[in-house]
Coordinates of C-alpha atoms and ligand atoms in Angstrom, one line a residue:
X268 CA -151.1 -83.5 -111.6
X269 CA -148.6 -85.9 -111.6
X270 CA -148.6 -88.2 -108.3
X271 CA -147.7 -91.3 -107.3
X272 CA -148.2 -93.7 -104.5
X273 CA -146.2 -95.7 -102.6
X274 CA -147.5 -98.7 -100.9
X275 CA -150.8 -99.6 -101.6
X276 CA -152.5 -101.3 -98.3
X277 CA -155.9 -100.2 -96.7
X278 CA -154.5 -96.6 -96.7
X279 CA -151.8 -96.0 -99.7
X280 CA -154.7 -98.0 -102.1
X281 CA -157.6 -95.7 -101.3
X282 CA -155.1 -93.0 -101.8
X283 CA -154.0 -94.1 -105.2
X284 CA -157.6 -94.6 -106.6
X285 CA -160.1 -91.6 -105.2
X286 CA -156.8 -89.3 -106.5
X287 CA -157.7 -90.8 -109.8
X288 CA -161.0 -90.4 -109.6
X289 CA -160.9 -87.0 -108.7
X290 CA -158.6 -86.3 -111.8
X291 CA -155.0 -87.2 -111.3
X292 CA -152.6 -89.3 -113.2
X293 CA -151.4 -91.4 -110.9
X294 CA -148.9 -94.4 -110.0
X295 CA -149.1 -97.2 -107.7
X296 CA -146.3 -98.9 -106.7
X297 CA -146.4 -101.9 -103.9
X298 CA -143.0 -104.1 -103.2
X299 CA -145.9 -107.3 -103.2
X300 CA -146.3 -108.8 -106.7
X301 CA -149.5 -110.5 -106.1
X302 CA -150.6 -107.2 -104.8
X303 CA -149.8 -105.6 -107.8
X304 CA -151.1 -108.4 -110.1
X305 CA -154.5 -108.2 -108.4
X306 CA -155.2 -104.4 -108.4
X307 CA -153.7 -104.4 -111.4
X308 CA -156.7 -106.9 -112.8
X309 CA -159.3 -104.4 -111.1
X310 CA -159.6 -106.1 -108.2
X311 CA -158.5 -104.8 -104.1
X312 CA -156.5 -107.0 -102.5
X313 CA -159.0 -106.5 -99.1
X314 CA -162.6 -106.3 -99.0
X315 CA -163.7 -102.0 -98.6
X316 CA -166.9 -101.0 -100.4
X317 CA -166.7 -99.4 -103.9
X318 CA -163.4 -99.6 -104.3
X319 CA -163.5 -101.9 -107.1
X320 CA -165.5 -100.0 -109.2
X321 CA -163.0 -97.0 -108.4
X322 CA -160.0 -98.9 -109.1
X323 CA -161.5 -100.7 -112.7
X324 CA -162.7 -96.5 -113.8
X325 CA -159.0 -95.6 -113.0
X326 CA -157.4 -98.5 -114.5
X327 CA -160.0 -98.1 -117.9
X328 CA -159.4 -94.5 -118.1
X329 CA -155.7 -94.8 -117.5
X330 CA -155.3 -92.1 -114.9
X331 CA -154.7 -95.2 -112.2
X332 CA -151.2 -96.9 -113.4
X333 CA -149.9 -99.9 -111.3
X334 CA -145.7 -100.0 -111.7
X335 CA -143.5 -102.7 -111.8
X336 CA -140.5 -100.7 -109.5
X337 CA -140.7 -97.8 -107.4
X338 CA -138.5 -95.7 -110.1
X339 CA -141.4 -96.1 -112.5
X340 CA -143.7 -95.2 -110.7
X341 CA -142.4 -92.2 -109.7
X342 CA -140.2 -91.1 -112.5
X343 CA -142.4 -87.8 -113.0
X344 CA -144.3 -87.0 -110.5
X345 CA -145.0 -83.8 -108.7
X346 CA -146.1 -85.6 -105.2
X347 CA -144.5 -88.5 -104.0
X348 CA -146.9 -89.8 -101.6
X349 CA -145.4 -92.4 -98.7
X350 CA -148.1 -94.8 -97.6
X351 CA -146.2 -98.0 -96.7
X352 CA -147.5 -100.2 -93.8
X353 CA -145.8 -99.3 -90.2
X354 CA -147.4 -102.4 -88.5
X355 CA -147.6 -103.0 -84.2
X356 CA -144.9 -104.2 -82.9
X357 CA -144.0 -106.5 -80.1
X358 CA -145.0 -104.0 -76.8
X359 CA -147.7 -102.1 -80.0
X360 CA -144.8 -99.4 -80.7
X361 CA -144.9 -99.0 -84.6
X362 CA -141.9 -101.3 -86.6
X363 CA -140.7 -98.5 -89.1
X364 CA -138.3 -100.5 -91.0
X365 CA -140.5 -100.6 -94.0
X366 CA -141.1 -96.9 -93.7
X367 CA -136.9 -95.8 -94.1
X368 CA -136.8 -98.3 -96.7
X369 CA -139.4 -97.2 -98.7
X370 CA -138.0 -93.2 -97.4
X371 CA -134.5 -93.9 -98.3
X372 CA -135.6 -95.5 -101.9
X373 CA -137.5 -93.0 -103.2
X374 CA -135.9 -89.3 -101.8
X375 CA -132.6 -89.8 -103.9
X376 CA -135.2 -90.4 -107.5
X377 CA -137.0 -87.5 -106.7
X378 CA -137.7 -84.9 -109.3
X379 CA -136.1 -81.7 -108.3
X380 CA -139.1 -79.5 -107.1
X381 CA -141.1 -82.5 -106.2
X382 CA -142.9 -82.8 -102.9
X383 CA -143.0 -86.1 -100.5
X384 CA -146.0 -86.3 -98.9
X385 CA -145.9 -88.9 -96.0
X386 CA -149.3 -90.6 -95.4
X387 CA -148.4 -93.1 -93.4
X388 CA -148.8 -93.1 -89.5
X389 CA -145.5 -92.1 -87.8
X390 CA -144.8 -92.1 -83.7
X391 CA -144.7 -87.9 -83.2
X392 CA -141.3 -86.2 -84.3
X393 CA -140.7 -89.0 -87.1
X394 CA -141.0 -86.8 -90.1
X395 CA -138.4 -83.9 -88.8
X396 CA -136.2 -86.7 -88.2
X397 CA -136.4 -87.7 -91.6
X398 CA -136.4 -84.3 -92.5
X399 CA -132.7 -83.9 -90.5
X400 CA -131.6 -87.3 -92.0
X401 CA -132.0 -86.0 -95.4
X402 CA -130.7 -82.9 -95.3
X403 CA -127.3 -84.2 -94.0
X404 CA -127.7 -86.8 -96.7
X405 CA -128.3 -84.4 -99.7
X406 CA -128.3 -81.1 -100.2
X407 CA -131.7 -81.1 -102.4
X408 CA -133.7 -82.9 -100.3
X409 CA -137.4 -82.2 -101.4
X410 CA -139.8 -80.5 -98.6
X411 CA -141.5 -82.6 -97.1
X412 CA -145.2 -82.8 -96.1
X413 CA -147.0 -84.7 -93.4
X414 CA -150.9 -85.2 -94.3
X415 CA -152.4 -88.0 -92.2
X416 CA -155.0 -89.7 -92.9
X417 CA -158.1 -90.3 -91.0
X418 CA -160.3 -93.0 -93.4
X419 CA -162.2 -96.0 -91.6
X420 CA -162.2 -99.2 -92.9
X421 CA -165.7 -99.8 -94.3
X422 CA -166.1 -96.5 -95.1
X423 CA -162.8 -95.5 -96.4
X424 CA -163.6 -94.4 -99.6
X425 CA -166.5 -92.0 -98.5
X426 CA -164.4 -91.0 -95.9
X427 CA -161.0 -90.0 -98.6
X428 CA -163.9 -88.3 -101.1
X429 CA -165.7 -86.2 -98.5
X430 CA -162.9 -85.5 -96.2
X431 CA -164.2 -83.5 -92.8
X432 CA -160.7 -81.9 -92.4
X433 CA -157.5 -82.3 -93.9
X434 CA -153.9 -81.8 -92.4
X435 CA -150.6 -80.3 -94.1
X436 CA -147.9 -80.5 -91.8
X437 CA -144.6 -79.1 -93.6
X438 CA -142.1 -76.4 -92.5
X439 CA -142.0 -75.2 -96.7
X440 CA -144.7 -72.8 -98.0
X441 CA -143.7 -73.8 -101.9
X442 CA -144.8 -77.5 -101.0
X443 CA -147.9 -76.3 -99.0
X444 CA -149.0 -74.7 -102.2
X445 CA -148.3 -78.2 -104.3
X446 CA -150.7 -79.8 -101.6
X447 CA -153.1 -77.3 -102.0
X448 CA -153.2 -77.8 -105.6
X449 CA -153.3 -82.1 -105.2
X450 CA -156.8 -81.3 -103.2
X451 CA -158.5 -78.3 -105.0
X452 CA -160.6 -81.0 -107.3
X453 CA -162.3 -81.8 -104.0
X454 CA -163.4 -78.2 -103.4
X455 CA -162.7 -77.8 -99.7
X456 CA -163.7 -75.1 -97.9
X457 CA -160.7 -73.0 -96.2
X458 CA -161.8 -74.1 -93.0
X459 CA -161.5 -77.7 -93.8
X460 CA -157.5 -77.8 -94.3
X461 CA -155.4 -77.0 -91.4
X462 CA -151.9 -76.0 -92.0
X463 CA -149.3 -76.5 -89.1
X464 CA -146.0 -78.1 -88.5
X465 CA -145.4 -82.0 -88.9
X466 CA -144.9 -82.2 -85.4
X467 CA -148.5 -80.6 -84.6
X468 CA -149.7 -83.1 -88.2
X469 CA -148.8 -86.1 -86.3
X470 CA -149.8 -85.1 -82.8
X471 CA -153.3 -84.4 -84.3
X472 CA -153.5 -87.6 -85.7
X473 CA -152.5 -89.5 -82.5
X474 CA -154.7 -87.3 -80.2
X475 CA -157.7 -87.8 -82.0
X476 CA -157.6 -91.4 -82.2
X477 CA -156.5 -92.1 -78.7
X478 CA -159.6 -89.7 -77.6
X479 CA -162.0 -91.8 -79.3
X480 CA -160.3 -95.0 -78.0
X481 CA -160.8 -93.1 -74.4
X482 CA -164.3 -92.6 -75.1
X483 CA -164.1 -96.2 -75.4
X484 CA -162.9 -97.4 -72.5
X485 CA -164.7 -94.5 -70.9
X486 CA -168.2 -96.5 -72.2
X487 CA -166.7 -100.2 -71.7
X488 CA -165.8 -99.1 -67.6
X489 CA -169.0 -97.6 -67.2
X490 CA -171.0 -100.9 -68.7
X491 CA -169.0 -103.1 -66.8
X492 CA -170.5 -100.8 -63.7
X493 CA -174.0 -100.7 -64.9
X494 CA -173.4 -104.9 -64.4
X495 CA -172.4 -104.7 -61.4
X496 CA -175.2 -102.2 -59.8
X497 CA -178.1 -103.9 -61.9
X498 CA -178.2 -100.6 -64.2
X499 CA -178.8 -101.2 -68.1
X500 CA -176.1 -99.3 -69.8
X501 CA -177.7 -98.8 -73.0
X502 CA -180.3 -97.2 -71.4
X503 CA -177.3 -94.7 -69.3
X504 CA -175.8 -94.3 -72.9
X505 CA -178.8 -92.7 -74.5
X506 CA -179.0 -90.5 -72.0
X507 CA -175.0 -89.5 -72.5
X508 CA -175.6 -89.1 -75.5
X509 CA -178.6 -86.8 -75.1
X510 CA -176.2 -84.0 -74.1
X511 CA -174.8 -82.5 -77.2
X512 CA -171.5 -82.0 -75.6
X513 CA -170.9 -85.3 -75.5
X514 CA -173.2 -87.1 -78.5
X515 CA -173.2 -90.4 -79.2
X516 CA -170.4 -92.0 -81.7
X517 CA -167.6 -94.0 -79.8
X518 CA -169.8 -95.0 -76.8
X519 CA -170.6 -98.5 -77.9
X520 CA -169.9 -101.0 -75.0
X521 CA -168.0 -104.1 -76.2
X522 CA -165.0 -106.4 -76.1
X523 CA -162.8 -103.3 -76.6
X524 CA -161.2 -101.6 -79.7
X525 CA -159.3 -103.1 -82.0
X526 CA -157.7 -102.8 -85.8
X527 CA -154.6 -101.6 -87.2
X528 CA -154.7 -98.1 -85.7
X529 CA -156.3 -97.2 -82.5
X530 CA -154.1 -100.2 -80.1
X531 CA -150.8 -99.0 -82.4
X532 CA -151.3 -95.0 -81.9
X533 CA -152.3 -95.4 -78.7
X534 CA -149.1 -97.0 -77.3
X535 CA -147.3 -94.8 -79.8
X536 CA -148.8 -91.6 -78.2
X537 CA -148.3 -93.2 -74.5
X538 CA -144.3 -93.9 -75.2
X539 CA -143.8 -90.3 -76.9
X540 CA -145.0 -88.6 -73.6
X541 CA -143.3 -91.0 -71.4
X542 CA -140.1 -90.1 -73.1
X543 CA -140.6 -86.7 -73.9
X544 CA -141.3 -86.6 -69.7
X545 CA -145.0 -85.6 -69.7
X546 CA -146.4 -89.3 -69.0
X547 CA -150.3 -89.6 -70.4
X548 CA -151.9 -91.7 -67.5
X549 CA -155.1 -90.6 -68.7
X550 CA -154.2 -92.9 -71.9
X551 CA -152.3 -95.5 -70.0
X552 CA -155.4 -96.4 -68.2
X553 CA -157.3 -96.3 -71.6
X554 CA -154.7 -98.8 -72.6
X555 CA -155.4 -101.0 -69.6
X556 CA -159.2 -101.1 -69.4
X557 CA -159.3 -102.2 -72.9
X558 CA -156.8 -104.9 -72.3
X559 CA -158.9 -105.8 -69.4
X560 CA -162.1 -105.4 -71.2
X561 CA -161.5 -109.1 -73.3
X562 CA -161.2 -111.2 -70.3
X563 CA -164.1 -109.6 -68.8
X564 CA -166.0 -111.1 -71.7
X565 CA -164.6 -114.5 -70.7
X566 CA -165.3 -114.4 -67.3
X567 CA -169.0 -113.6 -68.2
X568 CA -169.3 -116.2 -70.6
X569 CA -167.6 -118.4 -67.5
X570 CA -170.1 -117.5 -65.3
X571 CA -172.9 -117.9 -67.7
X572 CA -172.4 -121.6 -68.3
X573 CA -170.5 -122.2 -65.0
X574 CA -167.6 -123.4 -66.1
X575 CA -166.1 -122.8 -69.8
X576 CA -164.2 -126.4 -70.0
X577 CA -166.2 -128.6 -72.2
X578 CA -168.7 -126.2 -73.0
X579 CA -169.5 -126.0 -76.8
X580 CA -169.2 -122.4 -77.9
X581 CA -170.6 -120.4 -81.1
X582 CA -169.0 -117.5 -81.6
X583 CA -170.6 -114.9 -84.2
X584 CA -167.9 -112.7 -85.7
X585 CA -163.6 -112.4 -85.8
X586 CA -163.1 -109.2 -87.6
X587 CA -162.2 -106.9 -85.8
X588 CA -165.2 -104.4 -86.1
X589 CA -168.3 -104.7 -88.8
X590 CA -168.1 -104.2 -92.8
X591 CA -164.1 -105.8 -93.1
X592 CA -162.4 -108.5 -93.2
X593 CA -159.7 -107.4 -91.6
X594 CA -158.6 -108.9 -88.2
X595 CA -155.7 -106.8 -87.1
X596 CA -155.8 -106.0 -83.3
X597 CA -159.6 -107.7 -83.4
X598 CA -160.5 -108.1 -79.7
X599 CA -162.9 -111.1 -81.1
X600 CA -159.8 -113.1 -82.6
X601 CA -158.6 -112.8 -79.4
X602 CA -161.6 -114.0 -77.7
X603 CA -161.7 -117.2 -79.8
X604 CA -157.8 -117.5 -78.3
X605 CA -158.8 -117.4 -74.9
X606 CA -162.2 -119.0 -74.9
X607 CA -160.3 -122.2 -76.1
X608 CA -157.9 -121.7 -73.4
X609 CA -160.4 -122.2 -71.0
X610 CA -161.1 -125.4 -72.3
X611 CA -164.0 -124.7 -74.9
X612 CA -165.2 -126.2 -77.8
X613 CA -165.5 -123.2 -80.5
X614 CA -166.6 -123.6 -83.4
X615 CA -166.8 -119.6 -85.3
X616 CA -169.2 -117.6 -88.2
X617 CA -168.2 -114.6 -89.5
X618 CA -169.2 -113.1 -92.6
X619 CA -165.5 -111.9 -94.2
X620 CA -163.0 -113.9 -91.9
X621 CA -160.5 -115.2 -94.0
X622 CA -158.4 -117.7 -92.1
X623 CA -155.0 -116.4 -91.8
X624 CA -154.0 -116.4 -88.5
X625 CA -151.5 -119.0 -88.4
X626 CA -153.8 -122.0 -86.8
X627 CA -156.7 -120.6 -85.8
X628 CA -158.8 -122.7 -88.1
X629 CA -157.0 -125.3 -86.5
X630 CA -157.6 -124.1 -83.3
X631 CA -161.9 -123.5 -83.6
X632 CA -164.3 -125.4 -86.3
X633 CA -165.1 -122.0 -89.0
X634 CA -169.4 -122.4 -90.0
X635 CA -170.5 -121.0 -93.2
X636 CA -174.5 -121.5 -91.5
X637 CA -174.6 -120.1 -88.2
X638 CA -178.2 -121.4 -87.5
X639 CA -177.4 -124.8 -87.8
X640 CA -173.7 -124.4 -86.3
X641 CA -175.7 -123.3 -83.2
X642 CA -177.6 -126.4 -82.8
X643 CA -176.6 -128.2 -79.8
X644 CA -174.1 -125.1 -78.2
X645 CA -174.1 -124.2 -74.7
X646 CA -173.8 -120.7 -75.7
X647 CA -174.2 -118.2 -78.7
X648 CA -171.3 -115.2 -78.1
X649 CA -172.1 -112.1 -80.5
X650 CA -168.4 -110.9 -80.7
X651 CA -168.5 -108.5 -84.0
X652 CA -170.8 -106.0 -84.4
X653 CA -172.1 -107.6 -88.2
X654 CA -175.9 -106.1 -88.6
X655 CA -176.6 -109.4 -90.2
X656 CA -176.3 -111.1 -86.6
X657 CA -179.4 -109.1 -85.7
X658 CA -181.8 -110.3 -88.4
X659 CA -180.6 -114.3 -87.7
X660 CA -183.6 -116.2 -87.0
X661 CA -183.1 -116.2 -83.2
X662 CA -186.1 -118.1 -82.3
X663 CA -185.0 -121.1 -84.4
X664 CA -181.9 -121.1 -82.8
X665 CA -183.3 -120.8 -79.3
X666 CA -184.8 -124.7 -79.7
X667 CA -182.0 -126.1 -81.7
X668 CA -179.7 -124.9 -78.7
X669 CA -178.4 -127.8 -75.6
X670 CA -179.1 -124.5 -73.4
X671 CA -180.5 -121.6 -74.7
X672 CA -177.7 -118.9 -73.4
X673 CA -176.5 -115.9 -75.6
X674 CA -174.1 -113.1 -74.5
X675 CA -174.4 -110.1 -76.5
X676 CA -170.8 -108.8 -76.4
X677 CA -171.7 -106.1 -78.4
X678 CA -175.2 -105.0 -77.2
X679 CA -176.7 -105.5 -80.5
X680 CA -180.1 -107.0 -79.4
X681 CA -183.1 -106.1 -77.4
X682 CA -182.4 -107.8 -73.7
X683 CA -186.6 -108.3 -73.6
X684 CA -186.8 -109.5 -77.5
X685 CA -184.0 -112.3 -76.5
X686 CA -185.8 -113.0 -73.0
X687 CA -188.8 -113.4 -74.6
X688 CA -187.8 -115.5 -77.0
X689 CA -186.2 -118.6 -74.5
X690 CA -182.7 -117.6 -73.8
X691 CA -180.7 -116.2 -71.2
X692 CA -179.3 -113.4 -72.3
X693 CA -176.6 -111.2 -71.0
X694 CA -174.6 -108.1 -72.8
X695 CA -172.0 -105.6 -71.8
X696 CA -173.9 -104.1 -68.7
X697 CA -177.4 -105.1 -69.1
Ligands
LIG232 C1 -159.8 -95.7 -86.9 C2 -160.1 -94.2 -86.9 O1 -161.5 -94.0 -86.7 C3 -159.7 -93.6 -88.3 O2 -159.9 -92.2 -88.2 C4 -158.2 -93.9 -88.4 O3 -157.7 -93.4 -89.7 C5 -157.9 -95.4 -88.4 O4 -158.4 -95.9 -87.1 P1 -160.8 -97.9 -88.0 O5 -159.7 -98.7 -87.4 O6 -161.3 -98.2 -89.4 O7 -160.5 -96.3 -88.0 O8 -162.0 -98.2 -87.0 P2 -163.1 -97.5 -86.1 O9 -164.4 -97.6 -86.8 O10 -162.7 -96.1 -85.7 O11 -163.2 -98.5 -84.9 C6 -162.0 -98.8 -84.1 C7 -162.3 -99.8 -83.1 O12 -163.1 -99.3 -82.0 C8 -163.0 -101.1 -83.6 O13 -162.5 -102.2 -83.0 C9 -164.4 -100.9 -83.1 O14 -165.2 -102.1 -82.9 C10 -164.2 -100.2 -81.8 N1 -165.3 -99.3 -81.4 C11 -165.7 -98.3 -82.1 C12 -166.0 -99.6 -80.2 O15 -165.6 -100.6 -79.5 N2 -167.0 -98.8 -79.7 C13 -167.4 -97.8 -80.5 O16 -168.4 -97.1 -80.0 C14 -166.8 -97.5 -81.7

């Protein structure tokens, strides 16, 4: 089929290039030039596993097409799909304006027949408010679909191949069977697509991220309680985790969640029900123990060295999780912020950061080598959960060290490994 894609970020990118893979022809369009120069060479403008090689077979095979304007991109195709950026806020509700620009571009080119499929992440009851917008605007506005996606950064392209359920939200049957025909090359089992309205589309896609972020806060609460009552909470997780009801993914103690999703949809989700009368307090305190959950940190690493003013810091990772270089909403960018508030001397390793926060490598000394950054610190700060920080040769750091104290903020070591070896160690309750 004939498809494009519109805006090609972390999302609209992976979109554009596992659709060729699986055998569309299909056009990219993104309003950045430098964005389209550099996919256009083969190359994604962020760092996500195999997506280069995906992009260069689409590109060589010429069923992945990067357009100079929006009209050529879409001039023929079937599916229009929307995946422009709808970025935090100031207070974390979504800024749309990018959205109803992109929206109010592309509806009036539209084939007649053809089907916009919105794949970017809209506060609940955004897409039948387009929906009503465009009807009063013109009389053949196309049906629209809402199909939200659900890809992790790091894994994003294993994640948009092997999908574990897919959601068509749309009021039209005729453009419910064009979706079904977009993903029948990945051979999904009826079970796996869920067909509903876009209001149930979107609330799906809020509900299931702001569950995970409460099983978050749910874990970071209940370490920061295993602290206080001398209980190691690695050793209460496994046995969470033991029960199958519950299992074991989003139960990782740390500085709190971060990125370009879970912080946004979370405050999305929390305003909707505040306005629609049905507040979530479950979700506000979610919200609130993960704001909380930073400073925590900082008061630790306070305590640790008695007194942060003065004290040289090394902090091991910025991103805002492992396996990207992405540091929207990172919880350890955030760190760095407040660590040299208190007064400390930070110098940073991470194995993807890519200084672009305005300052911030102003702000804290960046090391390539974080074995000989650590010589002379006060204290080593695991902030990222990056594997590689667990294979660092610790006990050539412990002598190189003024005083040999490490806080695990993301309980990637053994406590008796670390002991053993010289330091003081500390994680997130244990
Ligand atoms: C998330 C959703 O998982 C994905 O379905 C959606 O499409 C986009 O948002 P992503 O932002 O890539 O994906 O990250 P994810 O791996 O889900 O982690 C989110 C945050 O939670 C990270 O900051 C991570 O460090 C944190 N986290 C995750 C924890 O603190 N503890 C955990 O146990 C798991």
């Amino acid at each position: 089929m004939k498809l494009a894609v519109i805006g090609l970020g972390h999302t609209g990118l992976v979109v554009a290039a596992v659709l060729a893979e699986i055998g569309h022809q299909v056009h990219g369009f993104d309003i950045e030039s430098g964005k389209r120069s550099r996919i256009s060479r083969g190359h994604s403008p962020f760092y996500e596993p195999d997506l280069d090689s995906l992009i260069a077979r689409g590109l060589a095979t010429g069923r992945l097409v990067i357009s100079r304007t929006l009209d050529e991109a879409q001039a023929d195709a079937e599916v229009v799909f929307l995946a422009v950026g709808t970025p935090a806020a100031n207070g974390d509700a979504p800024n749309l304006a990018e959205f109803w620009s992109a929206a109010g571009q592309v509806v009036p080119l539209l084939l007649p027949h053809a089907v916009l499929a919105i794949k970017s992440t809209l506060p609940v009851g955004t897409t039948d408010e387009l929906i009503a917008r465009f009807k009063a605007q013109w009389p053949d506005a196309p049906p629209v679909v809402n199909v939200p996606e659900f890809l992790r950064q790091g894994t994003a392209v294993a994640d948009f191949l092997r999908p574990e359920r897919v959601i068509f939200g749309s009021h039209s049957p005729a453009a419910l069977n064009v979706m079904r025909v977009v993903y029948e090359p990945f051979k999904l089992s009826s079970e796996t697509i869920h067909e509903c309205r876009p209001v149930e589309a979107e609330l799906i896609k809020h509900a299931a991220n702001c569950f995970l972020a409460a099983r978050i806060s749910y874990a970071n609460e209940l370490a920061n309680l295993c602290g206080r009552l001398g209980a190691d909470y690695e050793i209460v997780r496994h046995g969470l985790a033991a029960d199958s009801r519950i299992g074991s993914s989003f139960l990782n103690a740390g500085l709190g969640f971060g990125g370009s999703c879970f912080p946004k949809d979370l405050a999305a989700l929390i305003k909707t029900a505040r306005d629609a009368g049905s507040p979530f307090t479950l979700l506000e305190a979610t919200l609130a123990a993960n704001r909380a959950q930073v400073h925590r940190v900082v008061a630790l690493a306070d305590e640790m060295v008695g007194g942060l003013s003065g004290r040289k810091v090394l902090q091991l990772g910025l991103t805002y999780k492992a396996g990207t270089d992405d540091t929207r909403g990172s919880r350890a960018l955030e760190l760095a912020f407040l660590l040299i508030r208190e007064g400390a001397e930070l110098t940073c390793h991470d194995p993807a950061y890519i200084p672009t926060e305005v300052g911030s490598d102003q702000l804290f000394t960046i090391a390539d080598d974080p074995v000989s950054a650590a010589s002379r610190m006060d204290l080593v700060l695991i902030a990222t959960d990056w594997p590689e920080f667990i294979d660092l040769p610790w006990s050539k750091i412990v002598g190189s060290m003024r005083s040999a104290r490490l806080l695990d903020g993301r309980n990637l070591l053994d406590p008796t490994e670390m002991t053993a070896a010289g330091f003081t160690y500390r994680g997130i309750g244990r």
